[in-house]
C-alpha positions as MATLAB code, in Angstrom:
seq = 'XXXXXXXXXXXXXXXXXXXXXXXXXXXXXXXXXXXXXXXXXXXXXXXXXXXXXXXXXXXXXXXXXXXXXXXXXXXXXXXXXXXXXXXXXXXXXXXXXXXXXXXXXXXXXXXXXXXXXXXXXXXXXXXXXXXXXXXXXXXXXXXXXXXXXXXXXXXXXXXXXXXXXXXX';
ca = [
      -4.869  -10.124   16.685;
      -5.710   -7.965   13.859;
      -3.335   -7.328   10.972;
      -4.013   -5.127    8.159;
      -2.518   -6.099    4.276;
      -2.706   -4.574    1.147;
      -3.383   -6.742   -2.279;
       0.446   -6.397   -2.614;
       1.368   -7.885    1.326;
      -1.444  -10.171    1.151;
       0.188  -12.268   -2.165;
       3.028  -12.622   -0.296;
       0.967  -14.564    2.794;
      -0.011  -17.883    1.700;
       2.379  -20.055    3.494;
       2.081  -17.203    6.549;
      -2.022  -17.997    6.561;
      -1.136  -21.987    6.194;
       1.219  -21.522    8.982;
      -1.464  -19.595   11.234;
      -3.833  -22.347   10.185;
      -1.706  -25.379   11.165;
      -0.804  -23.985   14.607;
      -4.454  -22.928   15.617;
      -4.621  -19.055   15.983;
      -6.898  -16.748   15.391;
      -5.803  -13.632   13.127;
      -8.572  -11.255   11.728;
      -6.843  -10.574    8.406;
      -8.046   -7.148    6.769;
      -7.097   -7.254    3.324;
      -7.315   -4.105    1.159;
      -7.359   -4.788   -2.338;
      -6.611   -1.550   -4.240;
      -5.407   -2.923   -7.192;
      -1.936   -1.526   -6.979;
       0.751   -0.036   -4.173;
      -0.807    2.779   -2.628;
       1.441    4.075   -0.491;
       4.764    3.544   -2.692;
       2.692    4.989   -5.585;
       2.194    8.498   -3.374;
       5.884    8.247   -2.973;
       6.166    7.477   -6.830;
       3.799   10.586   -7.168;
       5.592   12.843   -4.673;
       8.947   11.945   -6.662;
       7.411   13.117   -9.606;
       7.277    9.943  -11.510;
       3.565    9.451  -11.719;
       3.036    6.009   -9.861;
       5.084    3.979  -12.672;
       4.942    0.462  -11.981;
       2.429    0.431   -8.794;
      -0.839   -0.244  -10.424;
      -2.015   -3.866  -11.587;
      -3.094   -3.180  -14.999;
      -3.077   -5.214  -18.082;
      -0.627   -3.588  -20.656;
      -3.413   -2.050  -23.331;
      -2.669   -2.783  -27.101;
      -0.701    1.072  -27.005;
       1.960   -0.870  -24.996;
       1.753    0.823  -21.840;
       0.386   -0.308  -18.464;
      -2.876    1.301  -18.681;
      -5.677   -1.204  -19.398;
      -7.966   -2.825  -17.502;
      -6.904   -4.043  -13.711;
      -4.998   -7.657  -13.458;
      -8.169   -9.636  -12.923;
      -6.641  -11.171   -9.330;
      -9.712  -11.868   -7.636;
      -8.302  -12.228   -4.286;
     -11.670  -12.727   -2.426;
     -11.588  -15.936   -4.059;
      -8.334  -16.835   -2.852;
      -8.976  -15.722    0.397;
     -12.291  -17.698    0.641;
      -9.618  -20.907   -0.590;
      -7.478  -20.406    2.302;
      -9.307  -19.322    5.585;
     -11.130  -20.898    7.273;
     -13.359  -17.785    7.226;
     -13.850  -15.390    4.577;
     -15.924  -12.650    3.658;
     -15.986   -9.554    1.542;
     -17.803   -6.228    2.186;
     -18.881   -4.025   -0.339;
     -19.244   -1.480    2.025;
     -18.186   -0.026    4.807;
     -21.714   -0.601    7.135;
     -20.734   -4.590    5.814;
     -17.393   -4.603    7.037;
     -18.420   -3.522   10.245;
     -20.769   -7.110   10.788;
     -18.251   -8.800    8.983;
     -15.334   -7.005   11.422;
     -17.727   -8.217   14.921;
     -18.416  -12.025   12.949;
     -14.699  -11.988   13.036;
     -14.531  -10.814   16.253;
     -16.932  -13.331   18.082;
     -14.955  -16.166   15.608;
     -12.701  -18.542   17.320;
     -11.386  -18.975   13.518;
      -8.849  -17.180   11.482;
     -10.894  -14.879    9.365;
      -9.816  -12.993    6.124;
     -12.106   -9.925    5.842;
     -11.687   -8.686    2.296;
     -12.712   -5.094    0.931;
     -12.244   -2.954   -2.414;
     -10.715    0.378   -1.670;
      -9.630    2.876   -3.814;
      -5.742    3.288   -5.036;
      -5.654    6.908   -4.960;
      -7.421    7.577   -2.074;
      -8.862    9.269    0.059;
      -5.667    8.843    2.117;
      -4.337   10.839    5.275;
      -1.426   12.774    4.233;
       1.891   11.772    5.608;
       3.714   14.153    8.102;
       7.109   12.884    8.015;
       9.730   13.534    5.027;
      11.452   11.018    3.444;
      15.079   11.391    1.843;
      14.437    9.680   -1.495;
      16.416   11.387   -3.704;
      15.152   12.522   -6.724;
      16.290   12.042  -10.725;
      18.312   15.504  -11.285;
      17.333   15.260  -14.910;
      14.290   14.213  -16.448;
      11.961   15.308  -19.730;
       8.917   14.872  -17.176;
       8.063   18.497  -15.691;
       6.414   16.676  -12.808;
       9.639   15.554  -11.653;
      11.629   18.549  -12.318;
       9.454   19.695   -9.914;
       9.952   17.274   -6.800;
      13.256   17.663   -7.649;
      13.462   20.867   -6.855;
      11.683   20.457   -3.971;
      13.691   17.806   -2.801;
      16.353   20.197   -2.974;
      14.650   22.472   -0.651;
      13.851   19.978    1.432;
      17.349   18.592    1.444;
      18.640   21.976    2.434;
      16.218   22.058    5.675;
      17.401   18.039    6.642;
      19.966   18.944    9.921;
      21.959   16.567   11.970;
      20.648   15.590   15.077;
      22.484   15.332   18.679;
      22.171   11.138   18.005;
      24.487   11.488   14.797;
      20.873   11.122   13.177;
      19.292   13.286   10.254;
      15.892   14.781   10.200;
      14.271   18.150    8.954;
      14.388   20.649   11.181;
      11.011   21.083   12.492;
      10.871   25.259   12.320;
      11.025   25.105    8.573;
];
């Protein structure tokens, strides 16, 4: 079994790995430390409120969340609590570390650095989040305008269900 976590997932695992551990499987964890919440900070983005919140940065002496990242160095926990572990710096790395794994009888924690921001396949489905109908930020006047648009395109479905209506 292979399951892929995020930095953000993955600090929520310990007692999941321990429990894996104590009963004997074998999980290939893939753990993608980005140094934030990639995917809710798109949705952040796409909302027009500029990923607040979803990176782990060290508030600078301004105030703001903008210094350097939260020095987690989750490699290091991994390495504490696996019985395998091993980072890549690369992708040609991950792929012998990904077949070690493989051949492994062990659970294995296969750690890599990936970028927050991307590059990330763009999303095909829309998501009613509703947007703030009043902000100072022009970036989310913006989405919510769109949102609006996009609201106005949302019909019912036969199932009592909503969803946007695929011709627009």
């Amino acid at each position: 079994m292979v399951a892929i976590v995020g930095d953000g997932t993955y600090q929520m695992l310990p007692m999941e790995l321990a429990t894996i551990i104590q009963e004997g499987l074998k999980v290939i964890f893939v753990l993608l430390d980005n140094h934030g919440f990639a995917s809710i900070g798109a949705l952040s983005e796409s909302r027009g409120s500029q990923r607040f919140g979803t990176k782990y940065k060290v508030r600078s002496a301004a105030g703001s969340l903008d210094g350097e990242n939260v020095p987690l160095d989750l490699a290091a926990n991994a390495a504490a609590g696996a019985p395998t572990s091993c980072a890549a710096t690369g992708s040609a790395e991950f792929r012998t570390n990904f077949a070690v794994a493989v051949a492994s009888d062990r659970t294995t924690v296969l750690y890599i650095e990936t970028d927050l921001t991307g590059p990330n396949t763009p999303g095909s489905a829309w998501w009613d989040v509703p947007v703030s109908q009043v902000s100072e930020l022009e970036s989310t006047r913006k989405a919510y305008s769109e949102y609006v648009a996009a609201k106005a395109d949302q019909r019912r479905t036969c199932d009592g269900l909503t969803g946007v209506n695929p011709a627009s």
